[in-house]
GROMACS .gro file of C-alpha atoms in nm:
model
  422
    1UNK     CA    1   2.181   4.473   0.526
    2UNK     CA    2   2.215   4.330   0.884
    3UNK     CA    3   2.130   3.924   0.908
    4UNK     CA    4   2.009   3.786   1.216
    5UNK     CA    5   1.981   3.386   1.206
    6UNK     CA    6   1.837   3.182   1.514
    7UNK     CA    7   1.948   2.832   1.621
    8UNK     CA    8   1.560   2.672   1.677
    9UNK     CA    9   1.577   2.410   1.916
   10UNK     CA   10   1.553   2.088   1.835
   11UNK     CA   11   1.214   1.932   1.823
   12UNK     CA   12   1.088   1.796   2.158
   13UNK     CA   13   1.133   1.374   2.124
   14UNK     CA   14   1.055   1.070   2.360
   15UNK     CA   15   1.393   0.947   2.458
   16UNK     CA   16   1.533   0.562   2.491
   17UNK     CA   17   1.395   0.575   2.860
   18UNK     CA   18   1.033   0.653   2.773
   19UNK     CA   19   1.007   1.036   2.883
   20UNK     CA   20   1.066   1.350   2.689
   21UNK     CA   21   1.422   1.467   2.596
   22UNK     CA   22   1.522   1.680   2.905
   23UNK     CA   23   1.728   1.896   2.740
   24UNK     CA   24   1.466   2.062   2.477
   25UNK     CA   25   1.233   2.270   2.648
   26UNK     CA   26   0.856   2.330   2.577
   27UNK     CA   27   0.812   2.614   2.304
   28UNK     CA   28   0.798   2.968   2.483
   29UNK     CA   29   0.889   2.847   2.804
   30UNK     CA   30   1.215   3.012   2.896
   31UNK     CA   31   1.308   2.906   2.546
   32UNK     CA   32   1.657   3.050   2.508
   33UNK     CA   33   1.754   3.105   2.125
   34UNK     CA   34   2.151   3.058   1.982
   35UNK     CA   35   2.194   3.350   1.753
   36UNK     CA   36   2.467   3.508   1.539
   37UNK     CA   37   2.420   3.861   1.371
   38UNK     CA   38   2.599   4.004   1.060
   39UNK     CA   39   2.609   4.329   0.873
   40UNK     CA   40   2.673   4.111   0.507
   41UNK     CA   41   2.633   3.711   0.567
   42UNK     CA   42   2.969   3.653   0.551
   43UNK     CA   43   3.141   3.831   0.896
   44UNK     CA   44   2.991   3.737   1.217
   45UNK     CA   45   2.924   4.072   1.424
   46UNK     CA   46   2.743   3.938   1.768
   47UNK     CA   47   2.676   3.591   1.910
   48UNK     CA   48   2.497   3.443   2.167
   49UNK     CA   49   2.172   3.327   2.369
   50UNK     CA   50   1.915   3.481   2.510
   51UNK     CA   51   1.500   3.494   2.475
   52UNK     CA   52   1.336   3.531   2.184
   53UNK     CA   53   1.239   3.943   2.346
   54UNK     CA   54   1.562   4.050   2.372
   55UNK     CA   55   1.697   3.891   2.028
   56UNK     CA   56   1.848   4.165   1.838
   57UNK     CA   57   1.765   4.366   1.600
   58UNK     CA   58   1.802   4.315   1.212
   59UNK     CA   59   1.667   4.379   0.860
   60UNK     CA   60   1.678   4.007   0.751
   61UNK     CA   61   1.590   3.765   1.002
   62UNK     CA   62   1.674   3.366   0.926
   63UNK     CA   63   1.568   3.037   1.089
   64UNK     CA   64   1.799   2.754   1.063
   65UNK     CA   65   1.624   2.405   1.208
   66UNK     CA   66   1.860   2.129   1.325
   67UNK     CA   67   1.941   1.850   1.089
   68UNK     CA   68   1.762   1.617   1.295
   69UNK     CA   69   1.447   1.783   1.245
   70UNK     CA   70   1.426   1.798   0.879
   71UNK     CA   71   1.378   1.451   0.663
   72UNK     CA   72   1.465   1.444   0.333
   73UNK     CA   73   1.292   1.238   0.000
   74UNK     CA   74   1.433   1.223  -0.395
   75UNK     CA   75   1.133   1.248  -0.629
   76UNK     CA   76   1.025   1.353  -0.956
   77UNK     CA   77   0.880   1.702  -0.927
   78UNK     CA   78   0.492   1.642  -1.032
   79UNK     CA   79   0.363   1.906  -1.274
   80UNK     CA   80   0.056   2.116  -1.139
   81UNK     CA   81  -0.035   2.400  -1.033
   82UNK     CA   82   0.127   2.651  -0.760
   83UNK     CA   83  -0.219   2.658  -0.575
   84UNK     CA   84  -0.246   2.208  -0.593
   85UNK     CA   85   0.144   2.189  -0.592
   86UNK     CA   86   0.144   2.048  -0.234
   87UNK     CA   87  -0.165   1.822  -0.278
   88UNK     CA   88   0.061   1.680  -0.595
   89UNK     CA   89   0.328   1.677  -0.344
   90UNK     CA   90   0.145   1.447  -0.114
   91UNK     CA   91   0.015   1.234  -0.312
   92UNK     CA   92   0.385   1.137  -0.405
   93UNK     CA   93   0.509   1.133  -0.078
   94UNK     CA   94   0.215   0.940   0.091
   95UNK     CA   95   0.422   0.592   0.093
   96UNK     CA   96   0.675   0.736   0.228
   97UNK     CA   97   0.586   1.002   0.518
   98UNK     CA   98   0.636   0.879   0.871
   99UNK     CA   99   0.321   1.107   0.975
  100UNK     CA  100  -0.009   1.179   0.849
  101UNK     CA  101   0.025   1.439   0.573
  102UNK     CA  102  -0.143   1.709   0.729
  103UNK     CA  103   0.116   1.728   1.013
  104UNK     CA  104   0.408   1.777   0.781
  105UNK     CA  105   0.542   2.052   0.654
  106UNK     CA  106   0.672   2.006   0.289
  107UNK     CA  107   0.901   2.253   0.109
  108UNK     CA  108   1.072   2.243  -0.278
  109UNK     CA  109   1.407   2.292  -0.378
  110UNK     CA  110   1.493   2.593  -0.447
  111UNK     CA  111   1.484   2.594  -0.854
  112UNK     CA  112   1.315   2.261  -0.904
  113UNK     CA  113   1.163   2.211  -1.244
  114UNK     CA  114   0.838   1.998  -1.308
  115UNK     CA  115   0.910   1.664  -1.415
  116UNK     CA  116   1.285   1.658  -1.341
  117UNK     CA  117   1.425   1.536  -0.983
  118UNK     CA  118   1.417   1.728  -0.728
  119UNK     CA  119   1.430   1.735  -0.308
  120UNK     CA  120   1.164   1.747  -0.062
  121UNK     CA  121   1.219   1.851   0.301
  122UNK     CA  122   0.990   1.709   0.548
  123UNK     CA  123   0.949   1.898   0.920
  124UNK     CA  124   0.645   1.861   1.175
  125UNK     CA  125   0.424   2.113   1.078
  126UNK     CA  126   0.244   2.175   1.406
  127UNK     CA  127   0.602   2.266   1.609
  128UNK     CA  128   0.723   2.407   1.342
  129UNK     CA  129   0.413   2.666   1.336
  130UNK     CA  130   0.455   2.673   1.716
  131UNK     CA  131   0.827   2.804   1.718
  132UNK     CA  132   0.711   3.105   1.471
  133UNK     CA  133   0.419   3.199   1.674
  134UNK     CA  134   0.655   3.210   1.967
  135UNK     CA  135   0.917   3.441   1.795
  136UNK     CA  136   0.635   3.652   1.640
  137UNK     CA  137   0.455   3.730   1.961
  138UNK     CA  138   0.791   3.851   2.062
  139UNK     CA  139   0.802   4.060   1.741
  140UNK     CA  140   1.064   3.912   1.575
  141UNK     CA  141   0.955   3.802   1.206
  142UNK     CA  142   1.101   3.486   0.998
  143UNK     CA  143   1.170   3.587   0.626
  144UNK     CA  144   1.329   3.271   0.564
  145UNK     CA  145   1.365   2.911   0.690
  146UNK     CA  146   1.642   2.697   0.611
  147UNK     CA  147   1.812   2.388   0.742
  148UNK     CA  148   2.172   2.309   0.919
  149UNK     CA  149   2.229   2.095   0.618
  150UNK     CA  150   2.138   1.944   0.265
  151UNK     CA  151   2.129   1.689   0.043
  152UNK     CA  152   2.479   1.824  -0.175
  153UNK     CA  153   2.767   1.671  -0.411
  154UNK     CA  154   3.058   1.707  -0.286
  155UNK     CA  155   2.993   1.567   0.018
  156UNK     CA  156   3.005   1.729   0.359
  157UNK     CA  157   3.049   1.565   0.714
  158UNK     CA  158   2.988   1.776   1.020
  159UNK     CA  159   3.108   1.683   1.387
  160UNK     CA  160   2.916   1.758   1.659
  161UNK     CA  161   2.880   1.690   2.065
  162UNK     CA  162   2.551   1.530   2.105
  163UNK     CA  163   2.289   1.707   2.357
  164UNK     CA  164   2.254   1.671   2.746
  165UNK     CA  165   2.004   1.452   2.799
  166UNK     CA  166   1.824   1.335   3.115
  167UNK     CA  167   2.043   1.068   3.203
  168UNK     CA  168   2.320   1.325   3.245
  169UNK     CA  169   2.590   1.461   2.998
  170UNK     CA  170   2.648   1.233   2.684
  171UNK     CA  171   3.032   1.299   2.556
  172UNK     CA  172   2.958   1.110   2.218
  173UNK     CA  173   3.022   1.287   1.897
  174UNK     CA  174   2.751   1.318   1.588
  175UNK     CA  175   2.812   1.307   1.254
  176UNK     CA  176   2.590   1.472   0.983
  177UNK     CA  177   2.670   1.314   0.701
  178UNK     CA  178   2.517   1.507   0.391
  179UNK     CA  179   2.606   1.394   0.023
  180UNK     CA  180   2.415   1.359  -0.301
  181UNK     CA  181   2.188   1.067  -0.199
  182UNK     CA  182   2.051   1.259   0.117
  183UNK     CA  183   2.197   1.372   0.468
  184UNK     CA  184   2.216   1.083   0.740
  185UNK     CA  185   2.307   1.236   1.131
  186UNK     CA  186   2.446   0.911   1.354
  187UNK     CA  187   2.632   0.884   1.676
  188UNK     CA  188   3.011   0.860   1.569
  189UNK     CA  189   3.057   0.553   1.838
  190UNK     CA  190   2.963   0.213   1.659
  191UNK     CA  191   3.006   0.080   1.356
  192UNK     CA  192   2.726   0.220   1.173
  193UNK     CA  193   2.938   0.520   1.041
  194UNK     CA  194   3.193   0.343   0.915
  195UNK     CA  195   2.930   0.149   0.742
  196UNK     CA  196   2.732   0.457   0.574
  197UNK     CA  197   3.078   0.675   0.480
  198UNK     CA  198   3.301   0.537   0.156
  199UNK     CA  199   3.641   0.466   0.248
  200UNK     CA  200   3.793   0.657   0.121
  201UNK     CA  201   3.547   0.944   0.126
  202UNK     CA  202   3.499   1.119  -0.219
  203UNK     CA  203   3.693   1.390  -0.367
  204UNK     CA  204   3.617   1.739  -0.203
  205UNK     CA  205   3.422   1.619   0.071
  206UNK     CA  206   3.404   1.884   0.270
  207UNK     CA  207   3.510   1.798   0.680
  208UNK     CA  208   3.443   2.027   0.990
  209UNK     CA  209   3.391   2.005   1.363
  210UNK     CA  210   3.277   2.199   1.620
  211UNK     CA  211   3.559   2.313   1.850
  212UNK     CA  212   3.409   2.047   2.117
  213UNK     CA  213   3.399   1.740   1.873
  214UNK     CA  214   3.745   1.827   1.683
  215UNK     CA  215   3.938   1.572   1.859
  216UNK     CA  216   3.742   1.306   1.824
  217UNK     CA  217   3.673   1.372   1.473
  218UNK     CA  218   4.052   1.426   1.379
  219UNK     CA  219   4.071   1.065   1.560
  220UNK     CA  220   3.820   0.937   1.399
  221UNK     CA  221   3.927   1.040   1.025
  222UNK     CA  222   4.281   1.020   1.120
  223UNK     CA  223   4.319   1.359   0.906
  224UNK     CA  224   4.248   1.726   1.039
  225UNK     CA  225   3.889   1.878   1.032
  226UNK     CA  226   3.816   2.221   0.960
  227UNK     CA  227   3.715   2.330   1.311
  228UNK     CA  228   3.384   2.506   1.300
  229UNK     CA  229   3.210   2.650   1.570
  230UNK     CA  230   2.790   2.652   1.568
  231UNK     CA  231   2.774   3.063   1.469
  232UNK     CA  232   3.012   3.008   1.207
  233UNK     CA  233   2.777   2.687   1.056
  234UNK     CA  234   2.478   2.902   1.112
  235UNK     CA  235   2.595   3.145   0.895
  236UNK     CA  236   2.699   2.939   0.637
  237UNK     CA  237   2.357   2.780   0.625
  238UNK     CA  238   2.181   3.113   0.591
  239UNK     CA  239   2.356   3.155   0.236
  240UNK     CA  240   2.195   2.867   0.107
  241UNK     CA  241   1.951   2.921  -0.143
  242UNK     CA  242   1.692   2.642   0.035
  243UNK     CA  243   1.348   2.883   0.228
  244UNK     CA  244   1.133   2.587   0.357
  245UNK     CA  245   0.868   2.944   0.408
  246UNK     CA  246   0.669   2.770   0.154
  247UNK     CA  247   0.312   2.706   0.069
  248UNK     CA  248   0.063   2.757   0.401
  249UNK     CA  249   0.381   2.890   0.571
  250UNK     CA  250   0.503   3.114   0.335
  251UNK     CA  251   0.524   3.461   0.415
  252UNK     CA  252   0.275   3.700   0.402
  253UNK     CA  253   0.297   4.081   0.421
  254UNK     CA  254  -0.027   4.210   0.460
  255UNK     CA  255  -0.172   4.553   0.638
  256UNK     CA  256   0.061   4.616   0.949
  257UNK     CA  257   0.281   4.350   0.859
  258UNK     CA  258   0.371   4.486   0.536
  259UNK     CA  259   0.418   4.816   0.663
  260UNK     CA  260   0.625   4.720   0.970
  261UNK     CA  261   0.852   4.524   0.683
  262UNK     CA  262   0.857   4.824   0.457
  263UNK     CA  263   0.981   5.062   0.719
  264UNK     CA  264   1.261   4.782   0.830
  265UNK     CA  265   1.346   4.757   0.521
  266UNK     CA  266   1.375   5.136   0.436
  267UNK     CA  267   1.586   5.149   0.753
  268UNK     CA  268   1.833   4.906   0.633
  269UNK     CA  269   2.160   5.061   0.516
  270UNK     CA  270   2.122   4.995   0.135
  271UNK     CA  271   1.855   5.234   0.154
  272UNK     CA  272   1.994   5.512   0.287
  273UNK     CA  273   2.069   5.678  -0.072
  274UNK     CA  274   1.681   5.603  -0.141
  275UNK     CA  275   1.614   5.746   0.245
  276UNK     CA  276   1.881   6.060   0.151
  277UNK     CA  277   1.720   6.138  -0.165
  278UNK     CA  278   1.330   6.104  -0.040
  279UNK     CA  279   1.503   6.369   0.243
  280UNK     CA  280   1.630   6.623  -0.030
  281UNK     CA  281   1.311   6.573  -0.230
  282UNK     CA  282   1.076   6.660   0.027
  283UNK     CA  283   1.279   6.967   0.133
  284UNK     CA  284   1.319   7.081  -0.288
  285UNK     CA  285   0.939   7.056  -0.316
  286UNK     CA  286   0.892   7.242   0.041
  287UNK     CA  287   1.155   7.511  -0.061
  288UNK     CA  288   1.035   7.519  -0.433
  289UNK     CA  289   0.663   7.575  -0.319
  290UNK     CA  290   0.774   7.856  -0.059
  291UNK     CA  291   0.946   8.073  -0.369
  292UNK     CA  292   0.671   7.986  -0.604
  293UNK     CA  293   0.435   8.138  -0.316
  294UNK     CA  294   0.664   8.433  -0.247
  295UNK     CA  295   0.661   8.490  -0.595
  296UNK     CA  296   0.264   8.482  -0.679
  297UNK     CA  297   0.241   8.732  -0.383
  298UNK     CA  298   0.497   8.957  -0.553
  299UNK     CA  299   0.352   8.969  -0.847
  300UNK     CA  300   0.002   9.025  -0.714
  301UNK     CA  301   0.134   9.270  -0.471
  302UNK     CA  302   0.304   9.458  -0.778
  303UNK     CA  303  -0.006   9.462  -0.994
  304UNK     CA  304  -0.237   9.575  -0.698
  305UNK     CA  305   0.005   9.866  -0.653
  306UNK     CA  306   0.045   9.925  -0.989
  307UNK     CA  307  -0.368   9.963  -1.072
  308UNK     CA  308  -0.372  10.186  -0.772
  309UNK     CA  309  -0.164  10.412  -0.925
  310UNK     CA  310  -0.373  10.429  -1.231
  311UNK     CA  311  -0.672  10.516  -1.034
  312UNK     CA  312  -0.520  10.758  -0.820
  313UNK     CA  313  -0.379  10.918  -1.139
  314UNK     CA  314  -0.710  10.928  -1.307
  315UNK     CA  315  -0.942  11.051  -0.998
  316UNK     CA  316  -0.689  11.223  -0.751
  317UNK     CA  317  -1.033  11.357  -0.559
  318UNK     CA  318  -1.080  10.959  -0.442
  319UNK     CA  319  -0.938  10.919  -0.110
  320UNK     CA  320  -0.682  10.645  -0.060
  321UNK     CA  321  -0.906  10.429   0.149
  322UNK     CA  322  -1.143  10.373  -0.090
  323UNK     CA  323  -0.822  10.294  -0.352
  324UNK     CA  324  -0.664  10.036  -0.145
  325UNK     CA  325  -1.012   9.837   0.006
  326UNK     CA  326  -1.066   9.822  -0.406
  327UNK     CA  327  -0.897  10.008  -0.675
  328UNK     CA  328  -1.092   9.821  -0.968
  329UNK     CA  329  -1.484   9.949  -0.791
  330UNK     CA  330  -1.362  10.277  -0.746
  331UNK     CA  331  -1.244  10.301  -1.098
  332UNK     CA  332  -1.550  10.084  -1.205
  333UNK     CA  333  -1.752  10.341  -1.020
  334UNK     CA  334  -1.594  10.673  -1.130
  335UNK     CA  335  -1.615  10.580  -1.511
  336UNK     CA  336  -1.975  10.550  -1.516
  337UNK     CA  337  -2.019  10.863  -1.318
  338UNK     CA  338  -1.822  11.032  -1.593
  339UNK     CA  339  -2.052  10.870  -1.852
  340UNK     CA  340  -2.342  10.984  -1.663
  341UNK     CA  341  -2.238  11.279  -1.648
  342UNK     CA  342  -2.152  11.342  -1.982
  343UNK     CA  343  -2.432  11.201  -2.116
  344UNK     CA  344  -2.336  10.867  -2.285
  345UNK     CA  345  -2.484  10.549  -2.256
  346UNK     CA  346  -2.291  10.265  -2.111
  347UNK     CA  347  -2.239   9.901  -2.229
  348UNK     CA  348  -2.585   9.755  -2.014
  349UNK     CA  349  -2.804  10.061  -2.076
  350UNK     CA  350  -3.111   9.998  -2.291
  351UNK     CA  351  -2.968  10.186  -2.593
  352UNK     CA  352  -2.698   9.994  -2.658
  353UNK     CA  353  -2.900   9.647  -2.604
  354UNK     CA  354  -3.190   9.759  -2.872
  355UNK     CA  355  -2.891   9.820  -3.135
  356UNK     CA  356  -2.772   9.494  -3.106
  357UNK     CA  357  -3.070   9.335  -3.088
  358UNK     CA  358  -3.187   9.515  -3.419
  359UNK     CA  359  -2.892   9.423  -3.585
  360UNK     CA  360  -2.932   9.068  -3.529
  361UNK     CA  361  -3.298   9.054  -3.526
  362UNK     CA  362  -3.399   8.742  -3.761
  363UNK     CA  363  -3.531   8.932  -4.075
  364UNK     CA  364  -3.787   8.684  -4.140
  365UNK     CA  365  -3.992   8.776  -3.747
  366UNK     CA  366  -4.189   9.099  -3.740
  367UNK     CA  367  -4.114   9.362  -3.446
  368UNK     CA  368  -4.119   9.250  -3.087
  369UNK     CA  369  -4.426   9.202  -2.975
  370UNK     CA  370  -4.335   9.256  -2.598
  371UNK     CA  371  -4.012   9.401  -2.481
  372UNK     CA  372  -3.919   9.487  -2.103
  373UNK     CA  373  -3.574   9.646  -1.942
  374UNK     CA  374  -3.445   9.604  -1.641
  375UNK     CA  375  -3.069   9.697  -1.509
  376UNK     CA  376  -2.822   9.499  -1.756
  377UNK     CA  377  -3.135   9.296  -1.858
  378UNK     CA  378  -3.311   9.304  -2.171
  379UNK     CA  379  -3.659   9.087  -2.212
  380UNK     CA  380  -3.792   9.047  -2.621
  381UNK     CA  381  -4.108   8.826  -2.700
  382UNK     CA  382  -4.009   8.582  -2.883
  383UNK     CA  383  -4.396   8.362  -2.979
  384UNK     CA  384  -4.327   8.150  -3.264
  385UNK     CA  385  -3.929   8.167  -3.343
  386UNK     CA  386  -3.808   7.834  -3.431
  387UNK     CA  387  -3.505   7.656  -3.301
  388UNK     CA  388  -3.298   7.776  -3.586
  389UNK     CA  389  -3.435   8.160  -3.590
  390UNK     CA  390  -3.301   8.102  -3.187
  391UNK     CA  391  -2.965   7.994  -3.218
  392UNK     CA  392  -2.878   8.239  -3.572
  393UNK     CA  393  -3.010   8.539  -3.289
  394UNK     CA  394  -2.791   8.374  -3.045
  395UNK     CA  395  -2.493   8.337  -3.238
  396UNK     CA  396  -2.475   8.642  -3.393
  397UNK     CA  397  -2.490   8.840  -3.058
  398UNK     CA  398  -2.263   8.601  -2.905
  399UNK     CA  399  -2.002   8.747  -3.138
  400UNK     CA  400  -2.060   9.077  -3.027
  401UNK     CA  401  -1.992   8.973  -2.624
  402UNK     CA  402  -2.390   8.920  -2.545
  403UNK     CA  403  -2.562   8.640  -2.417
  404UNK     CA  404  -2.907   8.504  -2.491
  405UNK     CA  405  -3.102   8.269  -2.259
  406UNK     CA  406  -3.419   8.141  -2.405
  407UNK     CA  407  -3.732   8.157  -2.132
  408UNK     CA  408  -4.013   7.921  -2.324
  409UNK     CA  409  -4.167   8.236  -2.598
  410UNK     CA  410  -3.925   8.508  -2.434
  411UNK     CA  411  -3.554   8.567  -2.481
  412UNK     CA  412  -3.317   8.754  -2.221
  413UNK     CA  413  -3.073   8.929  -2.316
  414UNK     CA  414  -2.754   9.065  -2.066
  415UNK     CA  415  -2.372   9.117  -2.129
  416UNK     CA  416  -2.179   8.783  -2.185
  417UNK     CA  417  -1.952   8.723  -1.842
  418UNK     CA  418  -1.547   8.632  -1.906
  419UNK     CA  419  -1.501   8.281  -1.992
  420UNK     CA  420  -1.964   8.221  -2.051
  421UNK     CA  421  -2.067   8.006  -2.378
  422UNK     CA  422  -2.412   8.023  -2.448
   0.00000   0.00000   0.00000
């Protein structure tokens, strides 16, 4: 399963000098994307920038937002509804939302249960929607959202350079402070910091610095950092269990969505046995059908051949042609000659048809009163018979491979065909 996460830029902000952040361009506008790619999560394969177009290809694709752009708020999970959960949500939240609710973008902890405490993140809904349109219109599809970093006991404390801004290069150092009570990023110069982290820190807090801020940071905590470069972080967020893909923008895999995902997702390589074995059956049923085929025609062939035989044993005067257009007319044909000739009367001659009528003639009706034959068909006047006296005449010739349509006061009588209930 290949993992593709992108770096989104930070939101677009009005800096100390009144104008716009310089550094953060305007979504799809030469946006350039950070991005590291791995086959498992856990070993980075490719790094780099480039537009969100040429981004490369993968079977999970993750969005990790900056931790300035995600605000974070401790309540007590209300209990409603999936479909009212975020209305619930607001209503909590209302006091304490910078924004009007409707821009913000709320998401859940992952596993929070009603009633007990829980985490809300907080992001601006409308750029938030604008950075997704941006990467889908390039065709590259979010499956989950997550942030740099999150509320989490032990602590962790990140070191980063801060951005260019329009005033020029800024060398400071940020800290993103993240421990149980919420996650805090401030400039490292100042006294703030020192302020906000417990000296000495916790047990197991967790330290790391980008390869830029390191020195400062070592300096700063007078201890070594784990040096950590932004790839490296970005993968380590995407195995969080946190998806802020949630309510109005959670995913949905509908018509040629879902079958664009089902196809990337049968491409992936843990489904190549499924892929392999779809293969083999597809070419077992193809094969299988082809001998079943082959041997229907066989057997047909065999028992075409063999009734040809018989008839060319039993009327060697027939000429072959007529055999092989259609062995079973010929013999069909020849047998009622020979009947003919000797004098016998055959299954749909009139003879035959009066003898089983007689015998199963209702004893209670007098004679026919009207009786006509044509070829195979036998007409009897039937005026007066009953439903019962109909069905015991039926039945009874029914048994001896006849059939018996009643015509209103007449009843028509012809040899039963294979597989014919009256």
């Amino acid at each position: 399963m290949s993992i593709l996460v992108i770096q989104i830029p930070e939101r677009q902000r009005l800096s100390a000098r009144g104008g716009p952040d310089a550094q953060t361009p305007v979504s799809g506008l030469g946006t350039e994307y950070a991005y590291v790619s791995s086959p498992d999560g856990l070993v980075m394969s490719a790094q780099g920038e480039c537009s969100a177009a040429l981004l490369p290809k993968a079977s999970t694709v993750v969005a990790m937002l900056a931790d300035t752009d995600v605000s974070w708020h401790r309540i007590t999970l209300p209990k409603a509804p999936a479909a009212r959960l975020r209305a619930a949500l607001v209503g909590v939240l209302e006091e304490s939302l910078l924004d009007d609710a409707d821009e913000v973008h709320l998401a859940v902890a992952p596993d929070a249960t009603a009633g007990q405490p829980t985490w809300v993140a907080a992001v601006d809904r409308r750029w938030l929607r604008a950075e997704l349109a941006v990467l889908e219109k390039a065709d590259v599809f979010v499956d989950r959202i997550v942030p740099s970093s999150w509320p989490d006991d032990p602590p962790s404390g990140h070191f980063a350079e801060t951005r260019t801004t329009a005033a020029g290069p800024d060398q400071g150092v940020m800290l993103h402070w993240a421990h149980a009570d919420g996650v805090a990023s401030i400039r490292l110069q100042g006294g703030l910091p020192r302020a906000l982290i417990p000296r000495p820190a916790p047990a197991g807090t967790r330290w790391s610095a980008t390869p830029g801020a390191a020195a400062s940071a070592e300096q700063w905590l007078g201890m070594p950092v784990n040096v950590m470069a932004r790839p490296e972080r970005a993968l380590q967020a995407a195995r969080s269990l946190w998806n802020l893909r949630q309510f109005d923008l959670a995913q949905r895999t509908r018509g040629a969505r879902a079958l664009r995902d089902g196809l990337r997702r049968l491409a992936s390589p843990q489904w190549r046995p499924v892929r392999l074995g779809l293969v083999a059956l597809v070419v077992a049923q193809i094969v299988g059908l082809n001998l079943w085929a082959w041997h229907q025609r066989s057997t047909i062939e065999a028992r075409k051949v063999a009734l040809q035989g018989v008839v060319r044993a039993a009327f060697p005067r027939v000429s072959d042609l007529d055999i092989q257009r259609d062995a079973a007319a010929v013999m069909q044909r020849e047998v009622q000659t020979l009947r003919a000739v000797a004098g016998k009367a055959g299954d749909a001659d009139l003879e035959p048809m009066l003898m089983a009528a007689a015998a199963a003639w209702p004893t209670d009706r007098p004679p026919a009163e009207m009786l006509r034959y044509e070829t195979g068909r036998l007409t009897l006047g039937a005026a007066g018979w009953t439903e019962p006296q109909i069905a015991q005449f039926r039945g009874m010739l029914q048994t001896s491979g006849w059939q018996v349509d009643a015509n209103g006061t007449q009843l028509v009588m012809s040899r039963a065909r294979p597989g014919t209930r009256s």
